[in-house]
Amino acid sequence: MNSETWASVDRYFQNAFLPTDEILQKVLERCRQAGLPDINVSPCQGQLLAILTKICNVKRILEVGTLGGYSTIWFARALPSDGMILSIELMDEYAKLARENLTLAQVDRKAMVICGDARSVMQQLIDDAVKPFDLIFIDADKPSNPAYLALAAKLARSGTIVISDNVVREGAVTDENTEDPKVIGVRQFCEDLKTLGWESTAIQTVGVKGYDGFSISIVP
Ligand code: DHB
Ligand code: MG
């Protein structure tokens, strides 16, 4: 078995379960045209995030790392009409494109992009004592994962779901001698989850996005 098999199986399930979605295709095309890195979640992963949102009756989502807004749209569509997603993006031009994409997908009433450093934005939300989020999705620069987790803990309540993308990194997560700052960030993030004692799991994924995985935790 190889990555081609994984990708074709992923496309099989995509074709079977996910209706052709011209808006999402257009969003991805606009991201490519604008030269954004092709690191959006896959369609089947987007659907997983949407299903989790629905299963958990999530109304308030915080996303760390918007990129072009692809996962933001999956989340926003899964939210009830009185739900909201706040997504934080460091890069001005990505945030601008993401806002256009949210408008294109007609979810701009539910989804808002804040442009800025996620540490500062999250700290501001804490200082403003905003209502806790029901789901927090961490999918930004991996070296900052431990910092984002510590801030997420202060924006959560008992029962909040915390999901983090890219915790496997083609298996590099097990390399305790790694010098890759992204892997170091992910490993520390996992250590911190253990220290926090949150019920957590990690699921390895293969498919059109290669070999990676999600962590999923529930705040006690
Ligand atoms: C990287 C980041 C991501 O969010 C992703 O899904 C894949 C790769 C990265 O920074 O390498
Ligand atoms: Mg990611």
PDB file of C-alpha atoms and ligand atoms in Angstrom:
ATOM      1  CA  MET A   1       0.000   0.000   0.000  1.00  0.00           C
ATOM      2  CA  ASN A   2       1.249   3.456  -0.830  1.00  0.00           C
ATOM      3  CA  SER A   3       0.243   7.085  -0.885  1.00  0.00           C
ATOM      4  CA  GLU A   4      -1.387   6.690  -4.308  1.00  0.00           C
ATOM      5  CA  THR A   5      -3.719   4.039  -2.893  1.00  0.00           C
ATOM      6  CA  TRP A   6      -4.507   6.237   0.099  1.00  0.00           C
ATOM      7  CA  ALA A   7      -5.303   9.190  -2.159  1.00  0.00           C
ATOM      8  CA  SER A   8      -7.494   7.179  -4.512  1.00  0.00           C
ATOM      9  CA  VAL A   9      -9.412   5.651  -1.590  1.00  0.00           C
ATOM     10  CA  ASP A  10      -9.869   9.148  -0.177  1.00  0.00           C
ATOM     11  CA  ARG A  11     -11.242  10.305  -3.549  1.00  0.00           C
ATOM     12  CA  TYR A  12     -13.526   7.254  -3.632  1.00  0.00           C
ATOM     13  CA  PHE A  13     -15.122   8.247  -0.307  1.00  0.00           C
ATOM     14  CA  GLN A  14     -15.233  11.869  -1.379  1.00  0.00           C
ATOM     15  CA  ASN A  15     -17.143  10.918  -4.528  1.00  0.00           C
ATOM     16  CA  ALA A  16     -19.398   8.548  -2.588  1.00  0.00           C
ATOM     17  CA  PHE A  17     -20.288  10.799   0.327  1.00  0.00           C
ATOM     18  CA  LEU A  18     -19.650  14.410  -0.598  1.00  0.00           C
ATOM     19  CA  PRO A  19     -21.775  15.979  -3.316  1.00  0.00           C
ATOM     20  CA  THR A  20     -19.845  18.049  -5.836  1.00  0.00           C
ATOM     21  CA  ASP A  21     -19.545  21.450  -4.273  1.00  0.00           C
ATOM     22  CA  GLU A  22     -18.862  24.209  -6.753  1.00  0.00           C
ATOM     23  CA  ILE A  23     -18.398  26.809  -4.075  1.00  0.00           C
ATOM     24  CA  LEU A  24     -15.760  24.849  -2.183  1.00  0.00           C
ATOM     25  CA  GLN A  25     -14.043  24.013  -5.481  1.00  0.00           C
ATOM     26  CA  LYS A  26     -14.019  27.695  -6.372  1.00  0.00           C
ATOM     27  CA  VAL A  27     -12.650  28.580  -2.919  1.00  0.00           C
ATOM     28  CA  LEU A  28      -9.776  26.104  -3.347  1.00  0.00           C
ATOM     29  CA  GLU A  29      -9.125  27.432  -6.850  1.00  0.00           C
ATOM     30  CA  ARG A  30      -8.983  31.006  -5.545  1.00  0.00           C
ATOM     31  CA  CYS A  31      -6.541  29.891  -2.821  1.00  0.00           C
ATOM     32  CA  ARG A  32      -4.314  28.218  -5.412  1.00  0.00           C
ATOM     33  CA  GLN A  33      -4.470  31.271  -7.696  1.00  0.00           C
ATOM     34  CA  ALA A  34      -3.437  33.495  -4.816  1.00  0.00           C
ATOM     35  CA  GLY A  35      -0.446  31.236  -4.148  1.00  0.00           C
ATOM     36  CA  LEU A  36      -1.506  30.037  -0.709  1.00  0.00           C
ATOM     37  CA  PRO A  37       0.150  26.802   0.439  1.00  0.00           C
ATOM     38  CA  ASP A  38      -2.009  23.782  -0.390  1.00  0.00           C
ATOM     39  CA  ILE A  39      -2.428  22.722   3.235  1.00  0.00           C
ATOM     40  CA  ASN A  40      -6.185  22.997   3.645  1.00  0.00           C
ATOM     41  CA  VAL A  41      -7.895  20.074   5.298  1.00  0.00           C
ATOM     42  CA  SER A  42      -9.128  17.528   2.755  1.00  0.00           C
ATOM     43  CA  PRO A  43     -12.826  17.385   1.799  1.00  0.00           C
ATOM     44  CA  CYS A  44     -13.400  14.234   3.886  1.00  0.00           C
ATOM     45  CA  GLN A  45     -11.620  15.883   6.826  1.00  0.00           C
ATOM     46  CA  GLY A  46     -13.769  18.989   6.396  1.00  0.00           C
ATOM     47  CA  GLN A  47     -16.805  16.758   6.590  1.00  0.00           C
ATOM     48  CA  LEU A  48     -15.412  15.161   9.767  1.00  0.00           C
ATOM     49  CA  LEU A  49     -15.088  18.610  11.359  1.00  0.00           C
ATOM     50  CA  ALA A  50     -18.647  19.413  10.290  1.00  0.00           C
ATOM     51  CA  ILE A  51     -20.015  16.161  11.710  1.00  0.00           C
ATOM     52  CA  LEU A  52     -18.203  16.691  15.027  1.00  0.00           C
ATOM     53  CA  THR A  53     -19.657  20.202  15.166  1.00  0.00           C
ATOM     54  CA  LYS A  54     -23.142  18.785  14.736  1.00  0.00           C
ATOM     55  CA  ILE A  55     -22.708  15.800  17.084  1.00  0.00           C
ATOM     56  CA  CYS A  56     -21.528  18.087  19.874  1.00  0.00           C
ATOM     57  CA  ASN A  57     -24.223  20.733  19.283  1.00  0.00           C
ATOM     58  CA  VAL A  58     -21.472  23.284  18.939  1.00  0.00           C
ATOM     59  CA  LYS A  59     -22.523  26.918  18.672  1.00  0.00           C
ATOM     60  CA  ARG A  60     -19.288  28.842  19.207  1.00  0.00           C
ATOM     61  CA  ILE A  61     -16.073  27.895  17.423  1.00  0.00           C
ATOM     62  CA  LEU A  62     -12.612  29.409  17.649  1.00  0.00           C
ATOM     63  CA  GLU A  63     -10.271  28.534  14.797  1.00  0.00           C
ATOM     64  CA  VAL A  64      -6.575  29.307  15.061  1.00  0.00           C
ATOM     65  CA  GLY A  65      -5.194  29.559  11.513  1.00  0.00           C
ATOM     66  CA  THR A  66      -7.702  30.533   8.818  1.00  0.00           C
ATOM     67  CA  LEU A  67      -5.533  30.253   5.700  1.00  0.00           C
ATOM     68  CA  GLY A  68      -8.088  30.821   2.879  1.00  0.00           C
ATOM     69  CA  GLY A  69     -11.104  29.917   5.004  1.00  0.00           C
ATOM     70  CA  TYR A  70     -11.708  26.425   3.606  1.00  0.00           C
ATOM     71  CA  SER A  71     -12.131  24.662   6.982  1.00  0.00           C
ATOM     72  CA  THR A  72     -13.890  27.787   8.273  1.00  0.00           C
ATOM     73  CA  ILE A  73     -16.595  27.237   5.653  1.00  0.00           C
ATOM     74  CA  TRP A  74     -17.027  23.576   6.637  1.00  0.00           C
ATOM     75  CA  PHE A  75     -17.454  24.613  10.268  1.00  0.00           C
ATOM     76  CA  ALA A  76     -19.728  27.559   9.488  1.00  0.00           C
ATOM     77  CA  ARG A  77     -22.057  25.465   7.372  1.00  0.00           C
ATOM     78  CA  ALA A  78     -22.362  22.915  10.196  1.00  0.00           C
ATOM     79  CA  LEU A  79     -23.322  25.545  12.748  1.00  0.00           C
ATOM     80  CA  PRO A  80     -26.928  26.305  13.634  1.00  0.00           C
ATOM     81  CA  SER A  81     -28.299  29.655  12.451  1.00  0.00           C
ATOM     82  CA  ASP A  82     -27.406  31.277  15.771  1.00  0.00           C
ATOM     83  CA  GLY A  83     -23.894  29.792  15.788  1.00  0.00           C
ATOM     84  CA  MET A  84     -20.647  31.609  15.100  1.00  0.00           C
ATOM     85  CA  ILE A  85     -17.050  30.905  14.190  1.00  0.00           C
ATOM     86  CA  LEU A  86     -14.222  33.290  14.897  1.00  0.00           C
ATOM     87  CA  SER A  87     -11.104  32.501  12.923  1.00  0.00           C
ATOM     88  CA  ILE A  88      -7.682  34.037  13.493  1.00  0.00           C
ATOM     89  CA  GLU A  89      -5.196  34.576  10.662  1.00  0.00           C
ATOM     90  CA  LEU A  90      -1.768  36.168  10.886  1.00  0.00           C
ATOM     91  CA  MET A  91      -1.296  37.043   7.220  1.00  0.00           C
ATOM     92  CA  ASP A  92      -3.147  40.121   5.928  1.00  0.00           C
ATOM     93  CA  GLU A  93      -3.565  38.820   2.404  1.00  0.00           C
ATOM     94  CA  TYR A  94      -4.792  35.394   3.573  1.00  0.00           C
ATOM     95  CA  ALA A  95      -7.316  37.030   5.904  1.00  0.00           C
ATOM     96  CA  LYS A  96      -8.582  39.249   3.082  1.00  0.00           C
ATOM     97  CA  LEU A  97      -8.962  36.293   0.713  1.00  0.00           C
ATOM     98  CA  ALA A  98     -10.633  34.234   3.456  1.00  0.00           C
ATOM     99  CA  ARG A  99     -13.204  36.984   4.060  1.00  0.00           C
ATOM    100  CA  GLU A 100     -13.998  37.061   0.335  1.00  0.00           C
ATOM    101  CA  ASN A 101     -14.324  33.267   0.356  1.00  0.00           C
ATOM    102  CA  LEU A 102     -16.675  33.356   3.343  1.00  0.00           C
ATOM    103  CA  THR A 103     -18.833  35.854   1.473  1.00  0.00           C
ATOM    104  CA  LEU A 104     -18.743  33.682  -1.641  1.00  0.00           C
ATOM    105  CA  ALA A 105     -19.884  30.711   0.469  1.00  0.00           C
ATOM    106  CA  GLN A 106     -22.596  32.894   2.038  1.00  0.00           C
ATOM    107  CA  VAL A 107     -21.438  32.154   5.575  1.00  0.00           C
ATOM    108  CA  ASP A 108     -20.112  35.627   6.320  1.00  0.00           C
ATOM    109  CA  ARG A 109     -22.937  36.251   8.799  1.00  0.00           C
ATOM    110  CA  LYS A 110     -21.730  33.371  10.945  1.00  0.00           C
ATOM    111  CA  ALA A 111     -17.996  33.493  10.289  1.00  0.00           C
ATOM    112  CA  MET A 112     -15.581  36.265  11.127  1.00  0.00           C
ATOM    113  CA  VAL A 113     -11.858  36.501  10.466  1.00  0.00           C
ATOM    114  CA  ILE A 114      -9.638  38.462  12.819  1.00  0.00           C
ATOM    115  CA  CYS A 115      -6.261  39.324  11.360  1.00  0.00           C
ATOM    116  CA  GLY A 116      -3.414  39.270  13.840  1.00  0.00           C
ATOM    117  CA  ASP A 117      -1.025  37.211  15.885  1.00  0.00           C
ATOM    118  CA  ALA A 118      -3.118  34.451  17.453  1.00  0.00           C
ATOM    119  CA  ARG A 119      -1.371  34.825  20.813  1.00  0.00           C
ATOM    120  CA  SER A 120      -2.388  38.487  21.087  1.00  0.00           C
ATOM    121  CA  VAL A 121      -5.857  37.944  19.686  1.00  0.00           C
ATOM    122  CA  MET A 122      -6.544  35.044  22.065  1.00  0.00           C
ATOM    123  CA  GLN A 123      -5.158  37.008  25.008  1.00  0.00           C
ATOM    124  CA  GLN A 124      -7.469  39.889  24.060  1.00  0.00           C
ATOM    125  CA  LEU A 125     -10.448  37.505  23.992  1.00  0.00           C
ATOM    126  CA  ILE A 126      -9.434  36.281  27.458  1.00  0.00           C
ATOM    127  CA  ASP A 127      -9.089  39.860  28.734  1.00  0.00           C
ATOM    128  CA  ASP A 128     -12.498  40.682  27.251  1.00  0.00           C
ATOM    129  CA  ALA A 129     -13.912  37.648  29.137  1.00  0.00           C
ATOM    130  CA  VAL A 130     -15.748  36.408  26.032  1.00  0.00           C
ATOM    131  CA  LYS A 131     -18.140  33.525  26.444  1.00  0.00           C
ATOM    132  CA  PRO A 132     -16.198  30.222  26.294  1.00  0.00           C
ATOM    133  CA  PHE A 133     -16.008  28.454  22.956  1.00  0.00           C
ATOM    134  CA  ASP A 134     -17.612  25.031  22.457  1.00  0.00           C
ATOM    135  CA  LEU A 135     -14.975  23.878  19.978  1.00  0.00           C
ATOM    136  CA  ILE A 136     -11.454  25.153  19.367  1.00  0.00           C
ATOM    137  CA  PHE A 137      -9.556  24.093  16.245  1.00  0.00           C
ATOM    138  CA  ILE A 138      -5.796  24.660  16.308  1.00  0.00           C
ATOM    139  CA  ASP A 139      -4.328  24.595  12.799  1.00  0.00           C
ATOM    140  CA  ALA A 140      -1.715  27.327  12.527  1.00  0.00           C
ATOM    141  CA  ASP A 141       2.091  27.495  12.901  1.00  0.00           C
ATOM    142  CA  LYS A 142       3.054  24.304  14.697  1.00  0.00           C
ATOM    143  CA  PRO A 143       5.901  25.698  16.846  1.00  0.00           C
ATOM    144  CA  SER A 144       3.276  27.813  18.626  1.00  0.00           C
ATOM    145  CA  ASN A 145       0.970  24.875  19.394  1.00  0.00           C
ATOM    146  CA  PRO A 146       1.906  24.785  23.111  1.00  0.00           C
ATOM    147  CA  ALA A 147       1.176  28.513  23.452  1.00  0.00           C
ATOM    148  CA  TYR A 148      -2.142  28.140  21.617  1.00  0.00           C
ATOM    149  CA  LEU A 149      -3.117  25.237  23.863  1.00  0.00           C
ATOM    150  CA  ALA A 150      -2.429  27.237  27.028  1.00  0.00           C
ATOM    151  CA  LEU A 151      -4.527  30.124  25.708  1.00  0.00           C
ATOM    152  CA  ALA A 152      -7.256  27.766  24.444  1.00  0.00           C
ATOM    153  CA  ALA A 153      -7.549  26.359  27.975  1.00  0.00           C
ATOM    154  CA  LYS A 154      -8.575  29.826  29.144  1.00  0.00           C
ATOM    155  CA  LEU A 155     -11.155  30.219  26.385  1.00  0.00           C
ATOM    156  CA  ALA A 156     -12.771  26.846  27.053  1.00  0.00           C
ATOM    157  CA  ARG A 157     -15.300  25.442  29.490  1.00  0.00           C
ATOM    158  CA  SER A 158     -15.850  21.954  30.813  1.00  0.00           C
ATOM    159  CA  GLY A 159     -16.877  19.945  27.749  1.00  0.00           C
ATOM    160  CA  THR A 160     -15.175  22.104  25.132  1.00  0.00           C
ATOM    161  CA  ILE A 161     -13.720  20.066  22.275  1.00  0.00           C
ATOM    162  CA  VAL A 162     -10.161  20.948  21.283  1.00  0.00           C
ATOM    163  CA  ILE A 163      -8.975  19.606  17.936  1.00  0.00           C
ATOM    164  CA  SER A 164      -5.527  20.079  16.518  1.00  0.00           C
ATOM    165  CA  ASP A 165      -4.459  19.325  12.952  1.00  0.00           C
ATOM    166  CA  ASN A 166      -1.142  17.824  11.836  1.00  0.00           C
ATOM    167  CA  VAL A 167       0.002  16.037  14.972  1.00  0.00           C
ATOM    168  CA  VAL A 168       1.560  13.111  13.087  1.00  0.00           C
ATOM    169  CA  ARG A 169       3.727  14.832  10.486  1.00  0.00           C
ATOM    170  CA  GLU A 170       4.455  11.670   8.479  1.00  0.00           C
ATOM    171  CA  GLY A 171       5.366   9.879  11.682  1.00  0.00           C
ATOM    172  CA  ALA A 172       7.955  12.438  12.800  1.00  0.00           C
ATOM    173  CA  VAL A 173       5.998  12.985  16.032  1.00  0.00           C
ATOM    174  CA  THR A 174       7.720   9.938  17.546  1.00  0.00           C
ATOM    175  CA  ASP A 175      11.226  11.322  16.926  1.00  0.00           C
ATOM    176  CA  GLU A 176      12.399  12.485  20.321  1.00  0.00           C
ATOM    177  CA  ASN A 177      15.676  13.795  18.853  1.00  0.00           C
ATOM    178  CA  THR A 178      14.005  15.899  16.185  1.00  0.00           C
ATOM    179  CA  GLU A 179      15.329  19.366  15.461  1.00  0.00           C
ATOM    180  CA  ASP A 180      12.317  20.318  13.342  1.00  0.00           C
ATOM    181  CA  PRO A 181      10.622  23.182  15.208  1.00  0.00           C
ATOM    182  CA  LYS A 182       7.205  22.061  13.911  1.00  0.00           C
ATOM    183  CA  VAL A 183       7.686  18.553  15.315  1.00  0.00           C
ATOM    184  CA  ILE A 184       9.060  19.970  18.565  1.00  0.00           C
ATOM    185  CA  GLY A 185       5.927  22.136  18.812  1.00  0.00           C
ATOM    186  CA  VAL A 186       3.621  19.203  18.184  1.00  0.00           C
ATOM    187  CA  ARG A 187       5.455  16.953  20.663  1.00  0.00           C
ATOM    188  CA  GLN A 188       5.333  19.605  23.378  1.00  0.00           C
ATOM    189  CA  PHE A 189       1.635  20.134  22.608  1.00  0.00           C
ATOM    190  CA  CYS A 190       1.005  16.403  23.186  1.00  0.00           C
ATOM    191  CA  GLU A 191       3.067  16.467  26.392  1.00  0.00           C
ATOM    192  CA  ASP A 192       1.053  19.443  27.588  1.00  0.00           C
ATOM    193  CA  LEU A 193      -2.235  17.672  26.838  1.00  0.00           C
ATOM    194  CA  LYS A 194      -0.973  14.779  28.944  1.00  0.00           C
ATOM    195  CA  THR A 195       0.018  17.154  31.774  1.00  0.00           C
ATOM    196  CA  LEU A 196      -3.361  18.883  31.630  1.00  0.00           C
ATOM    197  CA  GLY A 197      -4.964  15.471  31.991  1.00  0.00           C
ATOM    198  CA  TRP A 198      -7.581  16.173  29.347  1.00  0.00           C
ATOM    199  CA  GLU A 199      -9.190  13.092  27.841  1.00  0.00           C
ATOM    200  CA  SER A 200      -7.473  12.985  24.474  1.00  0.00           C
ATOM    201  CA  THR A 201      -6.892  10.829  21.477  1.00  0.00           C
ATOM    202  CA  ALA A 202      -5.050  11.130  18.199  1.00  0.00           C
ATOM    203  CA  ILE A 203      -6.157   9.628  14.929  1.00  0.00           C
ATOM    204  CA  GLN A 204      -3.659   9.069  12.140  1.00  0.00           C
ATOM    205  CA  THR A 205      -4.971   9.939   8.701  1.00  0.00           C
ATOM    206  CA  VAL A 206      -3.903   9.031   5.186  1.00  0.00           C
ATOM    207  CA  GLY A 207      -5.371  10.316   1.948  1.00  0.00           C
ATOM    208  CA  VAL A 208      -5.089  13.155  -0.514  1.00  0.00           C
ATOM    209  CA  LYS A 209      -3.138  15.142   2.101  1.00  0.00           C
ATOM    210  CA  GLY A 210      -0.604  12.376   2.724  1.00  0.00           C
ATOM    211  CA  TYR A 211       0.093  10.927   6.156  1.00  0.00           C
ATOM    212  CA  ASP A 212      -0.813  13.065   9.160  1.00  0.00           C
ATOM    213  CA  GLY A 213      -3.436  13.176  11.876  1.00  0.00           C
ATOM    214  CA  PHE A 214      -5.656  15.014  14.330  1.00  0.00           C
ATOM    215  CA  SER A 215      -5.686  15.146  18.091  1.00  0.00           C
ATOM    216  CA  ILE A 216      -9.085  15.438  19.739  1.00  0.00           C
ATOM    217  CA  SER A 217      -9.525  16.359  23.400  1.00  0.00           C
ATOM    218  CA  ILE A 218     -12.346  17.186  25.722  1.00  0.00           C
ATOM    219  CA  VAL A 219     -11.817  19.721  28.484  1.00  0.00           C
ATOM    220  CA  PRO A 220     -12.699  18.199  31.866  1.00  0.00           C
TER     221      PRO A 220
HETATM  222  C1  DHB B   1       1.570  22.377   7.647  1.00  0.00           C
HETATM  223  C2  DHB B   1       0.539  23.029   8.290  1.00  0.00           C
HETATM  224  C3  DHB B   1      -0.728  22.548   8.193  1.00  0.00           C
HETATM  225  O1  DHB B   1      -1.763  23.143   8.845  1.00  0.00           O
HETATM  226  C4  DHB B   1      -1.021  21.422   7.435  1.00  0.00           C
HETATM  227  O2  DHB B   1      -2.309  20.988   7.397  1.00  0.00           O
HETATM  228  C5  DHB B   1       0.006  20.764   6.786  1.00  0.00           C
HETATM  229  C6  DHB B   1       1.309  21.246   6.885  1.00  0.00           C
HETATM  230  C7  DHB B   1       2.941  22.896   7.799  1.00  0.00           C
HETATM  231  O3  DHB B   1       3.114  23.976   8.365  1.00  0.00           O
HETATM  232  O4  DHB B   1       3.872  22.222   7.382  1.00  0.00           O
HETATM  233 MG    MG B   2      -3.388  21.774   9.037  1.00  0.00          MG
END
